[in-house]
mmCIF file of C-alpha atoms in Angstrom:
data_model
loop_
_atom_site.group_PDB
_atom_site.id
_atom_site.type_symbol
_atom_site.label_atom_id
_atom_site.label_comp_id
_atom_site.label_asym_id
_atom_site.label_seq_id
_atom_site.Cartn_x
_atom_site.Cartn_y
_atom_site.Cartn_z
ATOM 1 C CA UNK P 1 -4.309 -46.858 -15.702
ATOM 2 C CA UNK P 2 -0.454 -45.804 -15.904
ATOM 3 C CA UNK P 3 0.359 -44.429 -19.200
ATOM 4 C CA UNK P 4 3.839 -43.331 -20.481
ATOM 5 C CA UNK P 5 2.384 -40.440 -22.154
ATOM 6 C CA UNK P 6 1.187 -38.914 -19.083
ATOM 7 C CA UNK P 7 4.671 -38.197 -17.707
ATOM 8 C CA UNK P 8 6.003 -34.837 -16.472
ATOM 9 C CA UNK P 9 6.481 -33.590 -20.063
ATOM 10 C CA UNK P 10 3.075 -34.269 -21.110
ATOM 11 C CA UNK P 11 1.669 -32.361 -18.143
ATOM 12 C CA UNK P 12 3.459 -29.465 -19.120
ATOM 13 C CA UNK P 13 2.425 -29.703 -22.745
ATOM 14 C CA UNK P 14 -1.200 -29.971 -21.765
ATOM 15 C CA UNK P 15 -0.446 -26.874 -19.280
ATOM 16 C CA UNK P 16 0.808 -24.807 -22.153
ATOM 17 C CA UNK P 17 -1.938 -25.735 -24.236
ATOM 18 C CA UNK P 18 -4.311 -24.690 -21.554
ATOM 19 C CA UNK P 19 -2.666 -21.390 -21.215
ATOM 20 C CA UNK P 20 -2.578 -20.931 -25.032
ATOM 21 C CA UNK P 21 -6.117 -21.447 -25.528
ATOM 22 C CA UNK P 22 -7.024 -19.045 -22.646
ATOM 23 C CA UNK P 23 -4.363 -16.478 -24.065
ATOM 24 C CA UNK P 24 -6.209 -16.828 -27.445
ATOM 25 C CA UNK P 25 -9.694 -16.104 -25.709
ATOM 26 C CA UNK P 26 -8.277 -13.107 -23.900
ATOM 27 C CA UNK P 27 -6.956 -11.764 -27.269
ATOM 28 C CA UNK P 28 -10.160 -12.343 -29.044
ATOM 29 C CA UNK P 29 -11.787 -10.277 -26.341
ATOM 30 C CA UNK P 30 -9.350 -7.542 -26.460
ATOM 31 C CA UNK P 31 -9.945 -7.199 -30.414
ATOM 32 C CA UNK P 32 -13.644 -6.567 -30.058
ATOM 33 C CA UNK P 33 -13.396 -4.042 -26.718
ATOM 34 C CA UNK P 34 -13.186 -0.919 -29.087
ATOM 35 C CA UNK P 35 -15.591 1.584 -29.929
ATOM 36 C CA UNK P 36 -16.065 0.403 -33.353
ATOM 37 C CA UNK P 37 -17.021 -2.945 -31.929
ATOM 38 C CA UNK P 38 -20.785 -3.659 -30.393
ATOM 39 C CA UNK P 39 -18.935 -4.956 -27.201
ATOM 40 C CA UNK P 40 -16.688 -1.766 -26.914
ATOM 41 C CA UNK P 41 -20.039 0.362 -26.956
ATOM 42 C CA UNK P 42 -21.911 -1.800 -24.625
ATOM 43 C CA UNK P 43 -18.814 -1.843 -22.214
ATOM 44 C CA UNK P 44 -18.950 2.105 -22.449
ATOM 45 C CA UNK P 45 -22.757 2.143 -21.588
ATOM 46 C CA UNK P 46 -22.266 -0.576 -18.738
ATOM 47 C CA UNK P 47 -19.695 1.742 -17.053
ATOM 48 C CA UNK P 48 -22.204 4.930 -17.542
ATOM 49 C CA UNK P 49 -25.013 2.966 -16.080
ATOM 50 C CA UNK P 50 -23.210 1.714 -13.015
ATOM 51 C CA UNK P 51 -21.459 5.173 -12.259
ATOM 52 C CA UNK P 52 -24.815 6.675 -12.552
ATOM 53 C CA UNK P 53 -26.779 4.478 -10.477
ATOM 54 C CA UNK P 54 -28.057 5.610 -6.872
ATOM 55 C CA UNK P 55 -28.186 1.681 -5.558
ATOM 56 C CA UNK P 56 -25.784 -1.038 -5.858
ATOM 57 C CA UNK P 57 -24.905 -3.811 -8.244
ATOM 58 C CA UNK P 58 -26.560 -6.910 -7.711
ATOM 59 C CA UNK P 59 -24.326 -9.679 -9.296
ATOM 60 C CA UNK P 60 -25.681 -13.289 -9.943
ATOM 61 C CA UNK P 61 -24.793 -16.590 -11.863
ATOM 62 C CA UNK P 62 -24.758 -20.079 -11.288
ATOM 63 C CA UNK P 63 -22.062 -22.679 -11.348
ATOM 64 C CA UNK P 64 -18.681 -21.558 -12.528
ATOM 65 C CA UNK P 65 -20.296 -18.245 -13.745
ATOM 66 C CA UNK P 66 -21.422 -17.877 -10.343
ATOM 67 C CA UNK P 67 -17.983 -18.359 -8.802
ATOM 68 C CA UNK P 68 -16.839 -15.549 -11.314
ATOM 69 C CA UNK P 69 -19.563 -13.684 -10.277
ATOM 70 C CA UNK P 70 -18.550 -13.410 -6.868
ATOM 71 C CA UNK P 71 -15.137 -12.368 -7.659
ATOM 72 C CA UNK P 72 -16.039 -9.763 -9.859
ATOM 73 C CA UNK P 73 -18.540 -8.680 -7.164
ATOM 74 C CA UNK P 74 -15.683 -8.512 -4.322
ATOM 75 C CA UNK P 75 -13.632 -6.436 -6.593
ATOM 76 C CA UNK P 76 -16.581 -3.907 -7.199
ATOM 77 C CA UNK P 77 -16.767 -3.589 -3.394
ATOM 78 C CA UNK P 78 -13.230 -3.286 -2.633
ATOM 79 C CA UNK P 79 -12.709 -0.630 -5.432
ATOM 80 C CA UNK P 80 -15.725 1.908 -4.095
ATOM 81 C CA UNK P 81 -18.477 0.411 -6.279
ATOM 82 C CA UNK P 82 -21.352 -0.862 -3.672
ATOM 83 C CA UNK P 83 -22.322 -4.425 -4.768
ATOM 84 C CA UNK P 84 -23.359 -7.742 -3.589
ATOM 85 C CA UNK P 85 -23.892 -11.127 -4.674
ATOM 86 C CA UNK P 86 -27.055 -13.057 -4.589
ATOM 87 C CA UNK P 87 -27.539 -16.857 -5.388
ATOM 88 C CA UNK P 88 -29.987 -17.246 -8.085
ATOM 89 C CA UNK P 89 -31.586 -20.131 -6.152
ATOM 90 C CA UNK P 90 -31.806 -18.025 -3.035
ATOM 91 C CA UNK P 91 -33.115 -15.395 -5.029
ATOM 92 C CA UNK P 92 -36.372 -17.368 -5.872
ATOM 93 C CA UNK P 93 -36.699 -18.323 -2.415
ATOM 94 C CA UNK P 94 -36.919 -14.999 -0.612
ATOM 95 C CA UNK P 95 -33.477 -13.025 -1.409
ATOM 96 C CA UNK P 96 -35.310 -11.028 -4.272
ATOM 97 C CA UNK P 97 -36.062 -8.745 -1.342
ATOM 98 C CA UNK P 98 -32.581 -7.763 -0.905
ATOM 99 C CA UNK P 99 -32.525 -5.997 -4.414
ATOM 100 C CA UNK P 100 -33.538 -2.391 -4.228
ATOM 101 C CA UNK P 101 -35.743 -0.276 -6.875
ATOM 102 C CA UNK P 102 -32.427 1.904 -7.493
ATOM 103 C CA UNK P 103 -30.069 -1.349 -8.416
ATOM 104 C CA UNK P 104 -28.650 -2.290 -11.522
ATOM 105 C CA UNK P 105 -28.438 -6.090 -12.126
ATOM 106 C CA UNK P 106 -25.290 -7.797 -13.762
ATOM 107 C CA UNK P 107 -25.992 -11.284 -14.793
ATOM 108 C CA UNK P 108 -23.616 -13.914 -15.778
ATOM 109 C CA UNK P 109 -24.556 -16.940 -17.878
ATOM 110 C CA UNK P 110 -22.066 -18.387 -20.730
ATOM 111 C CA UNK P 111 -24.907 -19.852 -22.816
ATOM 112 C CA UNK P 112 -27.448 -17.127 -21.642
ATOM 113 C CA UNK P 113 -30.331 -19.851 -21.116
ATOM 114 C CA UNK P 114 -29.359 -20.569 -17.295
ATOM 115 C CA UNK P 115 -32.775 -21.344 -16.122
ATOM 116 C CA UNK P 116 -32.048 -20.381 -12.396
ATOM 117 C CA UNK P 117 -31.700 -16.602 -13.353
ATOM 118 C CA UNK P 118 -35.439 -16.599 -14.347
ATOM 119 C CA UNK P 119 -36.552 -15.410 -11.093
ATOM 120 C CA UNK P 120 -34.150 -12.465 -11.369
ATOM 121 C CA UNK P 121 -35.013 -11.690 -14.861
ATOM 122 C CA UNK P 122 -38.610 -11.837 -13.940
ATOM 123 C CA UNK P 123 -38.290 -9.398 -10.839
ATOM 124 C CA UNK P 124 -36.279 -6.874 -13.008
ATOM 125 C CA UNK P 125 -38.921 -6.831 -15.705
ATOM 126 C CA UNK P 126 -41.573 -6.394 -12.813
ATOM 127 C CA UNK P 127 -39.581 -3.432 -11.194
ATOM 128 C CA UNK P 128 -38.024 -1.967 -14.244
ATOM 129 C CA UNK P 129 -34.483 -2.571 -13.106
ATOM 130 C CA UNK P 130 -31.532 -2.304 -15.762
ATOM 131 C CA UNK P 131 -29.987 -5.742 -16.617
ATOM 132 C CA UNK P 132 -26.443 -6.088 -17.710
ATOM 133 C CA UNK P 133 -26.280 -9.621 -19.041
ATOM 134 C CA UNK P 134 -22.757 -10.993 -19.538
ATOM 135 C CA UNK P 135 -23.122 -13.968 -21.982
ATOM 136 C CA UNK P 136 -21.416 -15.327 -25.024
ATOM 137 C CA UNK P 137 -25.044 -15.885 -27.120
ATOM 138 C CA UNK P 138 -26.427 -12.584 -28.232
ATOM 139 C CA UNK P 139 -29.805 -14.588 -29.181
ATOM 140 C CA UNK P 140 -30.136 -16.049 -25.739
ATOM 141 C CA UNK P 141 -33.001 -15.641 -23.390
ATOM 142 C CA UNK P 142 -30.446 -13.687 -20.963
ATOM 143 C CA UNK P 143 -29.472 -11.237 -23.957
ATOM 144 C CA UNK P 144 -33.126 -10.389 -25.076
ATOM 145 C CA UNK P 145 -33.769 -9.673 -21.349
ATOM 146 C CA UNK P 146 -30.838 -7.241 -20.784
ATOM 147 C CA UNK P 147 -30.805 -3.730 -21.206
ATOM 148 C CA UNK P 148 -27.209 -3.968 -22.286
ATOM 149 C CA UNK P 149 -25.381 -6.910 -23.484
ATOM 150 C CA UNK P 150 -21.882 -7.750 -22.926
ATOM 151 C CA UNK P 151 -21.572 -10.227 -25.623
ATOM 152 C CA UNK P 152 -18.241 -12.407 -25.074
ATOM 153 C CA UNK P 153 -16.681 -13.766 -28.302
ATOM 154 C CA UNK P 154 -16.591 -17.184 -28.939
ATOM 155 C CA UNK P 155 -13.495 -19.001 -28.094
ATOM 156 C CA UNK P 156 -12.285 -22.502 -27.628
ATOM 157 C CA UNK P 157 -12.231 -23.897 -24.271
ATOM 158 C CA UNK P 158 -9.057 -25.402 -23.012
ATOM 159 C CA UNK P 159 -10.766 -28.298 -21.833
ATOM 160 C CA UNK P 160 -9.983 -31.035 -24.447
ATOM 161 C CA UNK P 161 -13.622 -32.222 -24.684
ATOM 162 C CA UNK P 162 -14.514 -28.606 -24.875
ATOM 163 C CA UNK P 163 -16.888 -28.949 -21.859
ATOM 164 C CA UNK P 164 -15.320 -27.514 -18.725
ATOM 165 C CA UNK P 165 -15.657 -23.737 -18.537
ATOM 166 C CA UNK P 166 -11.973 -22.345 -18.795
ATOM 167 C CA UNK P 167 -11.399 -19.927 -21.595
ATOM 168 C CA UNK P 168 -15.129 -18.461 -21.166
ATOM 169 C CA UNK P 169 -14.636 -17.909 -17.502
ATOM 170 C CA UNK P 170 -11.238 -16.180 -18.017
ATOM 171 C CA UNK P 171 -12.785 -13.755 -20.360
ATOM 172 C CA UNK P 172 -15.855 -13.387 -17.909
ATOM 173 C CA UNK P 173 -13.493 -12.342 -15.335
ATOM 174 C CA UNK P 174 -11.346 -10.320 -17.125
ATOM 175 C CA UNK P 175 -14.285 -8.143 -18.500
ATOM 176 C CA UNK P 176 -15.501 -8.130 -15.330
ATOM 177 C CA UNK P 177 -12.127 -6.753 -13.789
ATOM 178 C CA UNK P 178 -12.188 -4.033 -16.690
ATOM 179 C CA UNK P 179 -15.788 -2.912 -15.546
ATOM 180 C CA UNK P 180 -14.184 -2.392 -12.193
ATOM 181 C CA UNK P 181 -11.086 -0.813 -13.045
ATOM 182 C CA UNK P 182 -13.013 1.509 -15.375
ATOM 183 C CA UNK P 183 -15.244 2.534 -12.678
ATOM 184 C CA UNK P 184 -12.537 2.995 -10.274
ATOM 185 C CA UNK P 185 -10.699 5.536 -12.556
ATOM 186 C CA UNK P 186 -13.955 7.247 -13.432
ATOM 187 C CA UNK P 187 -14.826 7.657 -9.636
ATOM 188 C CA UNK P 188 -10.953 9.043 -9.003
ATOM 189 C CA UNK P 189 -10.680 6.235 -6.490
ATOM 190 C CA UNK P 190 -7.250 6.796 -4.696
ATOM 191 C CA UNK P 191 -5.092 4.703 -2.570
ATOM 192 C CA UNK P 192 -6.516 6.423 0.720
ATOM 193 C CA UNK P 193 -9.918 5.135 -0.515
ATOM 194 C CA UNK P 194 -8.476 1.710 -1.067
ATOM 195 C CA UNK P 195 -7.006 1.753 2.426
ATOM 196 C CA UNK P 196 -10.360 2.394 3.862
ATOM 197 C CA UNK P 197 -11.671 -0.731 2.488
ATOM 198 C CA UNK P 198 -8.388 -2.731 3.180
ATOM 199 C CA UNK P 199 -7.609 -2.100 6.958
ATOM 200 C CA UNK P 200 -5.890 -5.842 7.319
ATOM 201 C CA UNK P 201 -2.826 -7.771 6.441
ATOM 202 C CA UNK P 202 0.076 -6.406 4.376
ATOM 203 C CA UNK P 203 -2.011 -4.680 2.021
ATOM 204 C CA UNK P 204 -3.560 -2.510 4.904
ATOM 205 C CA UNK P 205 -0.023 -1.989 6.486
ATOM 206 C CA UNK P 206 1.267 -0.697 3.043
ATOM 207 C CA UNK P 207 -1.586 1.582 2.750
ATOM 208 C CA UNK P 208 -1.215 3.228 6.115
ATOM 209 C CA UNK P 209 0.340 6.536 6.658
ATOM 210 C CA UNK P 210 3.524 6.225 8.131
ATOM 211 C CA UNK P 211 2.790 8.203 11.202
ATOM 212 C CA UNK P 212 0.892 5.282 12.380
ATOM 213 C CA UNK P 213 3.872 3.123 12.127
ATOM 214 C CA UNK P 214 6.662 5.415 13.172
ATOM 215 C CA UNK P 215 8.204 5.492 16.817
ATOM 216 C CA UNK P 216 7.759 9.187 18.424
ATOM 217 C CA UNK P 217 8.250 10.900 21.735
ATOM 218 C CA UNK P 218 11.262 9.814 23.924
ATOM 219 C CA UNK P 219 11.854 6.706 21.375
ATOM 220 C CA UNK P 220 13.371 9.059 18.972
ATOM 221 C CA UNK P 221 17.287 9.660 19.116
ATOM 222 C CA UNK P 222 17.707 13.276 19.176
ATOM 223 C CA UNK P 223 20.826 15.740 20.045
ATOM 224 C CA UNK P 224 21.773 19.227 19.403
ATOM 225 C CA UNK P 225 24.678 20.442 17.123
ATOM 226 C CA UNK P 226 26.974 21.178 20.230
ATOM 227 C CA UNK P 227 26.442 17.795 21.558
ATOM 228 C CA UNK P 228 30.030 15.830 21.817
ATOM 229 C CA UNK P 229 30.595 12.825 20.036
ATOM 230 C CA UNK P 230 30.896 10.744 23.104
ATOM 231 C CA UNK P 231 27.360 11.650 23.812
ATOM 232 C CA UNK P 232 26.079 11.281 20.399
ATOM 233 C CA UNK P 233 27.314 7.611 20.697
ATOM 234 C CA UNK P 234 25.648 6.941 23.846
ATOM 235 C CA UNK P 235 22.195 8.336 22.589
ATOM 236 C CA UNK P 236 22.572 6.303 19.487
ATOM 237 C CA UNK P 237 23.444 3.211 21.671
ATOM 238 C CA UNK P 238 20.613 3.754 23.784
ATOM 239 C CA UNK P 239 18.028 4.330 21.112
ATOM 240 C CA UNK P 240 19.316 1.690 18.613
ATOM 241 C CA UNK P 241 18.267 3.486 15.421
ATOM 242 C CA UNK P 242 21.797 3.637 13.846
ATOM 243 C CA UNK P 243 21.320 7.601 13.647
ATOM 244 C CA UNK P 244 20.420 10.610 15.624
ATOM 245 C CA UNK P 245 18.534 13.606 14.625
ATOM 246 C CA UNK P 246 20.080 17.072 15.187
ATOM 247 C CA UNK P 247 17.726 19.858 16.305
ATOM 248 C CA UNK P 248 18.386 23.538 16.747
ATOM 249 C CA UNK P 249 16.755 25.655 19.570
ATOM 250 C CA UNK P 250 13.409 25.595 17.960
ATOM 251 C CA UNK P 251 13.393 21.906 17.539
ATOM 252 C CA UNK P 252 13.810 21.871 13.628
ATOM 253 C CA UNK P 253 15.679 19.242 12.208
ATOM 254 C CA UNK P 254 18.958 20.731 10.904
ATOM 255 C CA UNK P 255 21.037 17.352 10.501
ATOM 256 C CA UNK P 256 21.579 13.816 11.189
ATOM 257 C CA UNK P 257 24.620 11.875 12.246
ATOM 258 C CA UNK P 258 24.535 7.914 11.047
ATOM 259 C CA UNK P 259 26.653 5.268 11.833
ATOM 260 C CA UNK P 260 28.301 6.101 8.381
ATOM 261 C CA UNK P 261 29.267 9.865 9.687
ATOM 262 C CA UNK P 262 30.256 8.471 12.967
ATOM 263 C CA UNK P 263 32.829 5.897 12.059
ATOM 264 C CA UNK P 264 35.359 8.245 10.121
ATOM 265 C CA UNK P 265 35.097 10.776 13.290
ATOM 266 C CA UNK P 266 36.224 8.074 15.800
ATOM 267 C CA UNK P 267 39.949 8.726 15.082
ATOM 268 C CA UNK P 268 38.996 12.533 16.593
ATOM 269 C CA UNK P 269 38.824 13.516 20.134
ATOM 270 C CA UNK P 270 35.354 12.184 21.286
ATOM 271 C CA UNK P 271 35.019 14.774 24.007
ATOM 272 C CA UNK P 272 35.789 17.930 22.065
ATOM 273 C CA UNK P 273 34.275 16.948 18.516
ATOM 274 C CA UNK P 274 30.556 18.021 18.067
ATOM 275 C CA UNK P 275 27.585 16.433 16.194
ATOM 276 C CA UNK P 276 27.513 19.703 14.317
ATOM 277 C CA UNK P 277 31.000 19.263 12.806
ATOM 278 C CA UNK P 278 30.092 15.887 11.551
ATOM 279 C CA UNK P 279 26.616 15.720 10.708
ATOM 280 C CA UNK P 280 24.754 15.448 7.300
ATOM 281 C CA UNK P 281 23.196 18.749 6.853
ATOM 282 C CA UNK P 282 20.450 17.351 4.307
ATOM 283 C CA UNK P 283 19.254 14.161 5.570
ATOM 284 C CA UNK P 284 16.281 12.458 3.566
ATOM 285 C CA UNK P 285 13.251 12.780 5.422
ATOM 286 C CA UNK P 286 9.464 12.487 5.045
ATOM 287 C CA UNK P 287 6.031 13.679 6.268
ATOM 288 C CA UNK P 288 3.609 11.728 8.411
ATOM 289 C CA UNK P 289 0.687 11.573 5.884
ATOM 290 C CA UNK P 290 3.076 9.470 3.560
ATOM 291 C CA UNK P 291 1.860 5.930 2.850
ATOM 292 C CA UNK P 292 4.146 3.180 4.176
ATOM 293 C CA UNK P 293 4.600 1.835 0.482
ATOM 294 C CA UNK P 294 6.079 5.097 -0.636
ATOM 295 C CA UNK P 295 8.302 5.191 2.326
ATOM 296 C CA UNK P 296 9.518 1.917 1.593
ATOM 297 C CA UNK P 297 10.432 2.998 -1.788
ATOM 298 C CA UNK P 298 12.062 6.356 -0.533
ATOM 299 C CA UNK P 299 14.188 3.867 1.772
ATOM 300 C CA UNK P 300 15.376 1.605 -0.538
ATOM 301 C CA UNK P 301 15.358 2.831 -4.023
ATOM 302 C CA UNK P 302 18.776 4.026 -3.794
ATOM 303 C CA UNK P 303 22.356 2.643 -4.199
ATOM 304 C CA UNK P 304 22.559 2.260 -0.214
ATOM 305 C CA UNK P 305 19.438 1.693 1.489
ATOM 306 C CA UNK P 306 18.214 4.093 4.362
ATOM 307 C CA UNK P 307 17.916 2.262 7.926
ATOM 308 C CA UNK P 308 16.226 4.724 9.738
ATOM 309 C CA UNK P 309 14.282 7.672 8.346
ATOM 310 C CA UNK P 310 12.884 10.867 10.526
ATOM 311 C CA UNK P 311 9.279 11.900 9.793
ATOM 312 C CA UNK P 312 8.728 15.898 10.175
ATOM 313 C CA UNK P 313 5.678 17.638 11.057
ATOM 314 C CA UNK P 314 4.805 20.630 9.099
ATOM 315 C CA UNK P 315 7.176 22.908 10.751
ATOM 316 C CA UNK P 316 10.297 20.578 10.137
ATOM 317 C CA UNK P 317 10.457 19.180 13.738
ATOM 318 C CA UNK P 318 10.769 15.332 14.350
ATOM 319 C CA UNK P 319 7.466 13.611 14.746
ATOM 320 C CA UNK P 320 8.581 10.328 14.747
ATOM 321 C CA UNK P 321 11.268 8.138 13.330
ATOM 322 C CA UNK P 322 10.772 4.713 11.389
ATOM 323 C CA UNK P 323 13.124 1.767 11.083
ATOM 324 C CA UNK P 324 13.348 -0.303 7.725
ATOM 325 C CA UNK P 325 13.905 -3.389 9.583
ATOM 326 C CA UNK P 326 10.533 -2.781 11.558
ATOM 327 C CA UNK P 327 8.830 -2.331 8.143
ATOM 328 C CA UNK P 328 10.438 -5.943 6.879
ATOM 329 C CA UNK P 329 9.578 -7.700 10.433
ATOM 330 C CA UNK P 330 5.795 -6.442 9.974
ATOM 331 C CA UNK P 331 5.737 -7.947 6.499
ATOM 332 C CA UNK P 332 5.083 -4.997 4.915
ATOM 333 C CA UNK P 333 8.085 -4.911 2.695
#
């Protein structure tokens, strides 16, 4: 039935009320995540336990908690914490065999009374496996069976009936993210490590060393200090990078002539004026092991963006050249 109160303004009011309820829940979680609170101490213990385990983190939950658990597990895996998700119903029908004696269980249940987790709790008790229980009920079955209890504070669900898991799942997700990041930092997980787990898409490209994205060999526009401007123009036009690298007899880059350097010199005699006379003797360059995201910042974080950038080897010789336009076209920037 149409109701004039269900118009656009009412929808926005509802959205703001939902966000407000969830922000209140996150604020309550933040307030008790300190050393002086039980949750803060339990969080520290959970990080220590996970970091020291020789096995994997087995994450499980049912319903909305299961969906949140899958995301937490995916974040663990992509940030260096070996883990997998097991569906509690499947666990009771054979998937308990996936769990090893060195593993740690992270079980999620808002009420702590989720009957589907019973098989996992029995298996953990039988094999003396540590259990980290994330729940909002400290007196629940899950809490009593847990080695470490991550007891979430009570907060009003955003659902006006107080039934649909909303605020509670946001808090579960946030605490799971906090665990993953704390473990990442404890392990000293780097961008290079992250790249190994994210080889695809824009993220993978951003985390590639620029040496894997550059043009090299004959594709590079190169010349010598005694090259005439007429030949500089020919080489720049042929290679189409908008610049030319100038090297000495040892092949070391000693300067660069860009379009901007060339234009004011076009009034000179192009057959007698040399590249060495007009070149920039201190061009911006980088190394091949620098990540693409850092190169993009280097090329754009200045008053006038650098359109092409030379990559040098350890001896200062041009190993390749990267073009900002190519990075944009690849979706990296």
